[in-house]
Tab-separated table of C-alpha atoms in Angstrom:
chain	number	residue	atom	x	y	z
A	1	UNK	CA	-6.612	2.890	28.328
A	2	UNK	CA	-9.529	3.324	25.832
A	3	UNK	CA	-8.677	2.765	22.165
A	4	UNK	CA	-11.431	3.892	19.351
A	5	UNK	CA	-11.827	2.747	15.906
A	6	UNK	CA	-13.654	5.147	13.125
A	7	UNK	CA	-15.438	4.314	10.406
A	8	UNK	CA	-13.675	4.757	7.410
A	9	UNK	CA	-14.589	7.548	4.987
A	10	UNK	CA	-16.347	5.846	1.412
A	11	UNK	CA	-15.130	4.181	-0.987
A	12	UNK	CA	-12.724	2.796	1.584
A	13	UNK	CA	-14.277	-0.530	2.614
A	14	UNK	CA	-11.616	-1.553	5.389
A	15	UNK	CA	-11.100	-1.347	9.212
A	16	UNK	CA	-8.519	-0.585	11.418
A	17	UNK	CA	-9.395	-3.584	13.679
A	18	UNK	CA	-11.747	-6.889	12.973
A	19	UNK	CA	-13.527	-8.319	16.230
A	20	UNK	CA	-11.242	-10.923	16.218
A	21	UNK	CA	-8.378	-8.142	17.143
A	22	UNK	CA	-10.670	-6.170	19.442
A	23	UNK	CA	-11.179	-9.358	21.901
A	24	UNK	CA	-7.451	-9.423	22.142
A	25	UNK	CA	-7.326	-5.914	23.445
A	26	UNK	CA	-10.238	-6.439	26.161
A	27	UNK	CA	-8.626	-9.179	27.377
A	28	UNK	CA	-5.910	-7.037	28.351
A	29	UNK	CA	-8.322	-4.731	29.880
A	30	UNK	CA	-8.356	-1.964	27.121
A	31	UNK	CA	-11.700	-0.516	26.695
A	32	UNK	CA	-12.589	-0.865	22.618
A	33	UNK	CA	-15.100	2.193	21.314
A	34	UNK	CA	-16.063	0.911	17.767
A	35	UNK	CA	-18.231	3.628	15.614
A	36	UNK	CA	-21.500	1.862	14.455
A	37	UNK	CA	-21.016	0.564	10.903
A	38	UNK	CA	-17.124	0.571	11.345
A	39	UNK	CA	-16.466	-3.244	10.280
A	40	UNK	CA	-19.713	-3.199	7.796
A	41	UNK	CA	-17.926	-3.624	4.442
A	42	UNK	CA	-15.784	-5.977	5.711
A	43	UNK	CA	-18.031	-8.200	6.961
A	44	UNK	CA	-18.228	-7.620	10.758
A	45	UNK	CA	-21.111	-6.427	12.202
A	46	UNK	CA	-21.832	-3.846	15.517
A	47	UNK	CA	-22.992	-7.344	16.971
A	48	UNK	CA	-19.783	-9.051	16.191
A	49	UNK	CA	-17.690	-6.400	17.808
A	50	UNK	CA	-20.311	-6.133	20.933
A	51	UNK	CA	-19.476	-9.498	21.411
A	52	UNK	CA	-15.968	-8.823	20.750
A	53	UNK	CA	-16.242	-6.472	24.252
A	54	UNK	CA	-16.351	-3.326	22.241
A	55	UNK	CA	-19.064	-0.410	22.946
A	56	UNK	CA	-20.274	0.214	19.715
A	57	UNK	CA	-21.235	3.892	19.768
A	58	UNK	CA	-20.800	7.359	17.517
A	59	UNK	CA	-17.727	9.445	16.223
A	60	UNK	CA	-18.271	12.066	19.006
A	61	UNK	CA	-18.037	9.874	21.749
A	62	UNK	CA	-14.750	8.149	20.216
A	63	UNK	CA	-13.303	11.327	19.667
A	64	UNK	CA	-14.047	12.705	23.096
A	65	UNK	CA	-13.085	9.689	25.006
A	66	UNK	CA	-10.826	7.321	23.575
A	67	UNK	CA	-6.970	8.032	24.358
A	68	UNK	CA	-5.815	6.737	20.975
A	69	UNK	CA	-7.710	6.801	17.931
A	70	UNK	CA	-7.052	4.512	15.010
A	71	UNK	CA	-8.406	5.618	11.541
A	72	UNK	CA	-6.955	4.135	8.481
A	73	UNK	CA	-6.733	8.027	6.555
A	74	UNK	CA	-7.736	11.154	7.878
A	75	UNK	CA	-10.591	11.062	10.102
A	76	UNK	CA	-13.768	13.630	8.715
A	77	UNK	CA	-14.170	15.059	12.162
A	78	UNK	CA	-11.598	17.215	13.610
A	79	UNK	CA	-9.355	15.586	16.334
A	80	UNK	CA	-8.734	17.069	19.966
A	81	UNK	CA	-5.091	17.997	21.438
A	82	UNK	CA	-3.487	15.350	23.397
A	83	UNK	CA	-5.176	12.299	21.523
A	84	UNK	CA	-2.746	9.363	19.851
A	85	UNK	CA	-3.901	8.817	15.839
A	86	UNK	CA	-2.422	5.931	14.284
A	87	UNK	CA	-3.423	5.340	10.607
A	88	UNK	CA	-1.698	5.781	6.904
A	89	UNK	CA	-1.304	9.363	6.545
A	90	UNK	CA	1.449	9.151	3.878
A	91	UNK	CA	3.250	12.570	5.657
A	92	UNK	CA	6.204	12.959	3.000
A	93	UNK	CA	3.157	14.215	0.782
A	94	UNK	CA	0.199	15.131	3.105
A	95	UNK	CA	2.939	17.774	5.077
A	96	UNK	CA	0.600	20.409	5.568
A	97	UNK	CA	-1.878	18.387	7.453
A	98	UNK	CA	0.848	17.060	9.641
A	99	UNK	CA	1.791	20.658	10.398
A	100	UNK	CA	-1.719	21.178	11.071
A	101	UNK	CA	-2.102	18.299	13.068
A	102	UNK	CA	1.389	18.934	14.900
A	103	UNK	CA	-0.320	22.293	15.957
A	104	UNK	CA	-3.555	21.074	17.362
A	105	UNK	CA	-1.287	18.741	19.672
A	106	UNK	CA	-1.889	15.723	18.280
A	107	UNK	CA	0.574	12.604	18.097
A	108	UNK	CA	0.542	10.977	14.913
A	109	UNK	CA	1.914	7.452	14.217
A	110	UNK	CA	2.352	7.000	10.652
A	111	UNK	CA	2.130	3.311	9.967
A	112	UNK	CA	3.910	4.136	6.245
A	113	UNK	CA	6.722	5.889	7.795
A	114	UNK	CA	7.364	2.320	10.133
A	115	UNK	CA	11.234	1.194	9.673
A	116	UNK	CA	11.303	-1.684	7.282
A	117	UNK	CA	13.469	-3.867	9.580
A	118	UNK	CA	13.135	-7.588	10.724
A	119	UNK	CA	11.729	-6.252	13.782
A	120	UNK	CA	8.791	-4.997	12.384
A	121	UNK	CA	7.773	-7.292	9.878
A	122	UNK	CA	4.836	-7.893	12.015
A	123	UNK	CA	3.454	-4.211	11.799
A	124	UNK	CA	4.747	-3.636	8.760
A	125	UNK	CA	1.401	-2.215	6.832
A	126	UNK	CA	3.104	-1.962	3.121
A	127	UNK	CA	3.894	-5.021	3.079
A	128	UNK	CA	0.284	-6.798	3.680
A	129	UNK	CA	-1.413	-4.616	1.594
A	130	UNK	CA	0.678	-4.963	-1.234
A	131	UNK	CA	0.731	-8.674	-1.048
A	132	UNK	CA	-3.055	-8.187	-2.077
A	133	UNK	CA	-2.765	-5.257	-4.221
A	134	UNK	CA	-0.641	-7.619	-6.578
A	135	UNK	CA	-2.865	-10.434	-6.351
A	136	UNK	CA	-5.807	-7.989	-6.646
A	137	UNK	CA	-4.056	-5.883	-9.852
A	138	UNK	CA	-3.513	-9.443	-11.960
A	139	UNK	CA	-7.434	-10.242	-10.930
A	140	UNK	CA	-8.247	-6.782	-12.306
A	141	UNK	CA	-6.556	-6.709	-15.810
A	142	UNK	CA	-7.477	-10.816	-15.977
A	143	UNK	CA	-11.617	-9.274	-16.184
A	144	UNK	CA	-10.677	-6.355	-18.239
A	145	UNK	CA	-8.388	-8.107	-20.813
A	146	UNK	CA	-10.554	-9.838	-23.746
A	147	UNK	CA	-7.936	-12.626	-24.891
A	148	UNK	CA	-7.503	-15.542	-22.108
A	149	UNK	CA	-4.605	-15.771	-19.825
A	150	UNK	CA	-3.208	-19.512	-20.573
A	151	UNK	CA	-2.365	-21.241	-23.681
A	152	UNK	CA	-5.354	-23.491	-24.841
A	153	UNK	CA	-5.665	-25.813	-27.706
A	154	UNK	CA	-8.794	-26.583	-28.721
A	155	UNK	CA	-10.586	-28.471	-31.854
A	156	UNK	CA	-11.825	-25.038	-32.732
A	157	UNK	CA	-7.838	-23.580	-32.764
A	158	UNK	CA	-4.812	-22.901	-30.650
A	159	UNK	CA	-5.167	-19.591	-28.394
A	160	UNK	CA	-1.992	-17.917	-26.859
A	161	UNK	CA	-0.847	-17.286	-23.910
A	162	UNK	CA	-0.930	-13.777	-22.108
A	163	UNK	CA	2.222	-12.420	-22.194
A	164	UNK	CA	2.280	-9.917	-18.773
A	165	UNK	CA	5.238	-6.873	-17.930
A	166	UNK	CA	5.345	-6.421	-14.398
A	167	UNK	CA	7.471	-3.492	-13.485
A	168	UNK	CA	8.969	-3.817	-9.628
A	169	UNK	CA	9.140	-6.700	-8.162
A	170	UNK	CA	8.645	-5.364	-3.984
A	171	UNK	CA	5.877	-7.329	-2.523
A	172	UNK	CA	3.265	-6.516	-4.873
A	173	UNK	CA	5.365	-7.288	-8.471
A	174	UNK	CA	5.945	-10.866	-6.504
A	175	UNK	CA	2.646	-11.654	-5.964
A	176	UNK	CA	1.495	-10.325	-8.940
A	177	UNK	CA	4.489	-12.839	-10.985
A	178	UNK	CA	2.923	-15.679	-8.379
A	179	UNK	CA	-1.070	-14.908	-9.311
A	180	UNK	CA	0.050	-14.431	-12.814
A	181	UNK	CA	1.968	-17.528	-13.680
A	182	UNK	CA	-1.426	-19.545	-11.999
A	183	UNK	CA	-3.848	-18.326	-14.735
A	184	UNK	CA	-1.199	-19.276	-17.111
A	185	UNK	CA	0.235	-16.063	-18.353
A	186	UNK	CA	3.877	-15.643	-19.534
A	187	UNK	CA	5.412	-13.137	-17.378
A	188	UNK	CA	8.829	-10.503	-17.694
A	189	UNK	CA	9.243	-8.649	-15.196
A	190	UNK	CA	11.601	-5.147	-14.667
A	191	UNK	CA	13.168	-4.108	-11.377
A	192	UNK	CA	16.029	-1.772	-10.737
A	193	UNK	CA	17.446	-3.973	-8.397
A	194	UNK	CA	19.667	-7.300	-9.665
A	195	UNK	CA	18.911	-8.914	-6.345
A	196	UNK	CA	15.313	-9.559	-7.195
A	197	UNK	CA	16.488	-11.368	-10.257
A	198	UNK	CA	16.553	-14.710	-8.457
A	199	UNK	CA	12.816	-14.345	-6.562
A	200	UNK	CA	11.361	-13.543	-9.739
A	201	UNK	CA	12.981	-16.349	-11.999
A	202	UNK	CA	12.186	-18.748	-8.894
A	203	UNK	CA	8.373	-17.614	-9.210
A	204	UNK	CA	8.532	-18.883	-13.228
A	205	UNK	CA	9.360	-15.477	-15.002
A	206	UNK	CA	12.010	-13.896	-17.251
A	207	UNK	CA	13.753	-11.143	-15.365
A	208	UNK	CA	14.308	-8.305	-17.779
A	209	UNK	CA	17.879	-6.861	-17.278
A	210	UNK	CA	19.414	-2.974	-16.750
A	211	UNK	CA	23.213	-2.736	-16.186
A	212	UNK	CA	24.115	0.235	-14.133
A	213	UNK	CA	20.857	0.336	-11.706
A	214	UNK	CA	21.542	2.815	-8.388
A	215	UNK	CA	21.554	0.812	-5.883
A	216	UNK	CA	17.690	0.501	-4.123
A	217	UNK	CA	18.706	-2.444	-2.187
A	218	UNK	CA	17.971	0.194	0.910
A	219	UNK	CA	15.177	1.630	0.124
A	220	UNK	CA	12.691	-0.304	1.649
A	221	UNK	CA	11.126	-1.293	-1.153
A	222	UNK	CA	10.571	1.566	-3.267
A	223	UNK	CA	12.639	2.681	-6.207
A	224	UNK	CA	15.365	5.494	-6.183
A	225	UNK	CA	16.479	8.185	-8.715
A	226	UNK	CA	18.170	6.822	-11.357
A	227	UNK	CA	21.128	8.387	-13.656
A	228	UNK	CA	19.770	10.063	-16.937
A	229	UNK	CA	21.938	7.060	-18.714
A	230	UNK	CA	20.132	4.758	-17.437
A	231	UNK	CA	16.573	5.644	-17.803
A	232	UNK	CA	17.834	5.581	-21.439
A	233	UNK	CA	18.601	2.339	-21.412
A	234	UNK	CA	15.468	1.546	-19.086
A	235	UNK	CA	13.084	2.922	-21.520
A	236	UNK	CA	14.573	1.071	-24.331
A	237	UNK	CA	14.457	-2.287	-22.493
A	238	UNK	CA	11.094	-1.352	-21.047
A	239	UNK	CA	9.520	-0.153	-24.762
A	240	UNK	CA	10.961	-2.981	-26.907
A	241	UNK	CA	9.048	-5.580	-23.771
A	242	UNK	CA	5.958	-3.228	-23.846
A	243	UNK	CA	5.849	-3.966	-27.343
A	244	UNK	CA	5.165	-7.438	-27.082
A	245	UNK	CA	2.868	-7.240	-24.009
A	246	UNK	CA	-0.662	-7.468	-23.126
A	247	UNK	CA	-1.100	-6.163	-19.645
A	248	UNK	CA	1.380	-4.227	-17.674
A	249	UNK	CA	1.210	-3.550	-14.105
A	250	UNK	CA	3.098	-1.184	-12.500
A	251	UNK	CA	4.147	-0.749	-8.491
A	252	UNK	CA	7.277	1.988	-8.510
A	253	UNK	CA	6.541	4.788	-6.561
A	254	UNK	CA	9.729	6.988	-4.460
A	255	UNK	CA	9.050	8.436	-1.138
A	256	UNK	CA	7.948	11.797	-0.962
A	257	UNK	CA	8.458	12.287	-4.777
A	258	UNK	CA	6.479	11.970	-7.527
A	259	UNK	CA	5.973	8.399	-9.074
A	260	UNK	CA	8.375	7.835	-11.818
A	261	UNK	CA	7.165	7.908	-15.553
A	262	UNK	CA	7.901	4.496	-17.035
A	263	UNK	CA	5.617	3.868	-19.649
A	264	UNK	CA	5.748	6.880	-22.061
A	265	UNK	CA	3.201	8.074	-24.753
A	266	UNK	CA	5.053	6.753	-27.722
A	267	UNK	CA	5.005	3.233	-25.442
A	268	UNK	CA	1.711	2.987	-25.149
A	269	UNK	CA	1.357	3.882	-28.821
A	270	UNK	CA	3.181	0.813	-29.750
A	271	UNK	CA	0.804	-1.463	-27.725
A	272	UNK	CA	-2.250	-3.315	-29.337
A	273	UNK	CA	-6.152	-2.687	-29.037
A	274	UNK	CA	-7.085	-4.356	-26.128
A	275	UNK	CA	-4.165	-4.079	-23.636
A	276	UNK	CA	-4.784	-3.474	-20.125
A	277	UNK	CA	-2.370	-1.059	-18.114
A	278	UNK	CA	-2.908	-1.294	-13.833
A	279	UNK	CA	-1.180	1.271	-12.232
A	280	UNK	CA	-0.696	0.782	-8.749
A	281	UNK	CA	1.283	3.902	-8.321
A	282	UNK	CA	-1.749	5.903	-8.919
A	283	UNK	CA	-1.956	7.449	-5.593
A	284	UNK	CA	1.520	9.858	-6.095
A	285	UNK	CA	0.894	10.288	-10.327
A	286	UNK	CA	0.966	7.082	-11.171
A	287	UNK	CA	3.699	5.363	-13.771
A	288	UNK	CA	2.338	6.897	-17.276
A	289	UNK	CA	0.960	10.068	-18.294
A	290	UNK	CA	-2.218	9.339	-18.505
A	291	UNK	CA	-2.933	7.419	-15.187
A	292	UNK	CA	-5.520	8.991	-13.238
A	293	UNK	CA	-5.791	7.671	-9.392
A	294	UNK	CA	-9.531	5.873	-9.180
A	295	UNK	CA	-10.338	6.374	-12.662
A	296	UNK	CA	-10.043	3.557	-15.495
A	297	UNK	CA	-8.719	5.715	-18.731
A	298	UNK	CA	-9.078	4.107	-22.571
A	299	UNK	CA	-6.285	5.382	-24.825
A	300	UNK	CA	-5.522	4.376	-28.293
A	301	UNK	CA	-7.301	1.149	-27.621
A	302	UNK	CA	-5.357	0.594	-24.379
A	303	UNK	CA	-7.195	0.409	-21.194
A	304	UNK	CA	-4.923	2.320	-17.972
A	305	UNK	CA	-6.669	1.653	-14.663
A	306	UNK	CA	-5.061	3.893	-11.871
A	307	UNK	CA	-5.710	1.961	-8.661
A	308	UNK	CA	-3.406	2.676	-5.714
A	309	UNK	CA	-6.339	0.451	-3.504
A	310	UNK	CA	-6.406	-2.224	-4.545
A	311	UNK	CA	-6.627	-3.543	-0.948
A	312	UNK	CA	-10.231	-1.984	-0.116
A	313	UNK	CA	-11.618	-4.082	-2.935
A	314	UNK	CA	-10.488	-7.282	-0.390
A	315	UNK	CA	-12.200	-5.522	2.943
A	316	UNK	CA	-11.992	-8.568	5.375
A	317	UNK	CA	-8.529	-10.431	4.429
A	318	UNK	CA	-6.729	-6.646	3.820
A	319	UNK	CA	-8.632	-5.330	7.235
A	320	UNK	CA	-7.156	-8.839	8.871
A	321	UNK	CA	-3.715	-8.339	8.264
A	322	UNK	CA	-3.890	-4.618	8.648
A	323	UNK	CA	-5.517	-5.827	12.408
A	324	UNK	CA	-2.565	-8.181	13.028
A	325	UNK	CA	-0.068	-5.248	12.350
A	326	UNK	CA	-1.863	-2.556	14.221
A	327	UNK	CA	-2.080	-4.905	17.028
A	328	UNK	CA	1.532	-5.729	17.227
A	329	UNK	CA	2.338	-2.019	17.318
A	330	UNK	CA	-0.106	-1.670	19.753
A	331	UNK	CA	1.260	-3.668	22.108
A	332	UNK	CA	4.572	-1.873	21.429
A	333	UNK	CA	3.094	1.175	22.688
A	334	UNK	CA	1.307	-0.542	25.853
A	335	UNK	CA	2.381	-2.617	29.068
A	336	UNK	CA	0.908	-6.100	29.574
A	337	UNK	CA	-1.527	-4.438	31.928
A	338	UNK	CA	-2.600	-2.683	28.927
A	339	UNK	CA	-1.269	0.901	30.226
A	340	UNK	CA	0.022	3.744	27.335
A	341	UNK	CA	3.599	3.094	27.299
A	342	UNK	CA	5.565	4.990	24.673
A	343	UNK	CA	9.024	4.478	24.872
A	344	UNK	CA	10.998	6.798	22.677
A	345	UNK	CA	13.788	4.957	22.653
A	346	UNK	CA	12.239	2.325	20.520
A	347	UNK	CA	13.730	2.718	16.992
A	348	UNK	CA	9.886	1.389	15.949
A	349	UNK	CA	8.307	3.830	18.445
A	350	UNK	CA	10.180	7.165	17.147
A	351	UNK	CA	10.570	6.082	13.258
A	352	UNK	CA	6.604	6.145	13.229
A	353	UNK	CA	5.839	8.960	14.855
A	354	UNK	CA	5.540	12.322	12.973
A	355	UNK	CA	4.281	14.653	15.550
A	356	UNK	CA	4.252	14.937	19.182
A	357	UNK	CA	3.829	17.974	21.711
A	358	UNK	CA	2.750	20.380	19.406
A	359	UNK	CA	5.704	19.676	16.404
A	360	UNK	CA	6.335	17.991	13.410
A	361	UNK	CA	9.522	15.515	14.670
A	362	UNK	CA	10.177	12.770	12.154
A	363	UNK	CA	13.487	13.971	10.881
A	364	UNK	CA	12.156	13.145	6.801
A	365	UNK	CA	8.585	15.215	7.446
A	366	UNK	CA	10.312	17.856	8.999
A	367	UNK	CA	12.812	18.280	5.696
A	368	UNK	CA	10.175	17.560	3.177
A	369	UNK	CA	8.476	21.176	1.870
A	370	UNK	CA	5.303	19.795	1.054
């Protein structure tokens, strides 16, 4: 089996596989193809990966010749019938392409779309990417924000502390509480789910509280439509704790739909100069109406950074654990001789793919309009 990596497509810095990964699949006897300048912004060089046992070579020859192709989003160069693709093609919004690419005979694994069971925990993308998207979001607004984050008394005059509203507390809003409470901030957070409440108060912060949250406990980590009631009383709860905060970061986004609107115009009105908004949930419209995905906005004195990659801006450590998981589902998909193996009777195997000979056939893709 031959397996190629692309170079991503700028401003993405990351890789689907470090040389570290790459001599794990030669070992197995799986010829590696490597595009030259693939592993360049994250710090691995066509040298590292020749030693690795990759060919480092062009896009054509990948494309031609490797059976499955791995390319984080959409490759730039059209891909042939009958190739595997595995990347992050988000398909609940990108549905046209996956039509397209259902057409062309492709079979697409959707790393997004994996099933967020104990199984895969060890492919499961979201998850190790948002762990540094909330480290990397508190980082962000910590350089924007002109006050410091901890309390500090001086001879010169007491300063006080941040005070920081994270709003979901998935993977991200926890490491975000975690990075947050180190430089010294004070730190609410909001989540529609109650079972969070004990994580985040064990991480040092005040769990703000909704009654009468829908229950998201299955949602794999996103948020779910809520009852007009209770975005009442969520708005209240989130404007009176906007009121008294510096930097907000935000993280709810719902498959296939637009990201909810949580921090409204009047809000963001009530906040000081100087406040720092990071919106994580950019990508699908982001969590106020002013975000704007990969573009820092300054309104009324508040600064909203729409950032939904956070992870790129970390190339090797985000491009190491997004290795590790492509690996694992690699050898999911392979026999220890290192033979294509897909076994559609894997619940891992079918709730990743989207399309396969020649139609769209995740059961969520194939319902979504697009």
């Amino acid at each position: 089996m031959t397996v190629g990596i692309l170079k991503e497509a700028s401003p993405e810095s990351r890789v689907s596989l470090l040389p570290e990964a790459v001599t794990q699949l030669t070992k197995k006897g799986i010829t590696v193809l490597v595009e030259s300048g693939a592993g360049v912004k994250a710090s691995a060089t066509d040298t590292d990966y020749e030693k690795a046992g990759a060919k480092v070579t062009n896009a054509s020859e990948i494309i031609s010749s490797a059976e499955v192709i791995l390319s984080i989003h959409q490759p730039s160069l059209p891909i042939p019938g009958s190739k595997i693709l595995i990347g992050v093609y988000q398909p609940l919004y990108n549905h046209s392409l996956m039509q397209q690419w259902a057409q062309q005979g492709l079979t697409v694994f959707s790393m997004d779309m994996l099933p967020r069971t104990t199984r895969a925990q060890s492919m499961d993308i979201l998850s190790s990417q948002a762990n540094i998207a909330g480290y990397k979001a508190v980082l962000l607004a910590a350089n924007l924000y002109p006050r410091y984050f901890p309390m500090f008394m001086t001879a010169a005059g007491s300063i006080a502390p941040a005070k920081i509203l994270i709003l979901g507390a998935g993977v991200a809003g926890l490491q975000a509480i975690a990075t947050a409470r180190r430089l010294g901030a004070v730190v609410e957070v909001f989540d529609t789910r109650p079972a969070v409440k004990e994580e985040v108060m064990s991480l040092g912060a005040k769990f703000v509280e909704v009654e009468g949250a829908a229950d998201a406990s299955k949602a794999g980590g996103y948020a779910v439509e809520q009852t007009e009631e209770y975005k009442q009383k969520q708005q209240q709860k989130i404007s009176d704790s906007i009121a008294k905060a510096d930097i907000v970061i935000t993280t709810a986004q719902i498959p296939g739909r637009k990201a909810p609107i949580l921090i409204t115009e009047e809000m963001i009105g009530r906040m000081r100069n100087g406040s720092v908004i990071i919106d994580i949930a950019a990508a699908t419209g982001g969590n106020t109406p002013y975000t704007k995905n990969n573009e820092t906005v300054v309104h009324n004195g508040v600064t909203i950074v729409g950032n939904s990659n956070l992870p790129a801006t970390m190339p090797f450590d985000s491009s190491k654990l997004y290795g590790k998981n492509i690996l694992n589902f690699l050898q999911l998909i392979t026999t220890k001789e290192g033979q294509l193996n897909l076994n559609w009777e894997d619940d891992l195997v079918k709730g990743s793919c989207i399309t396969h000979n020649g139609e769209v056939v995740h059961e969520r893709v194939k319902t979504t309009t697009g």
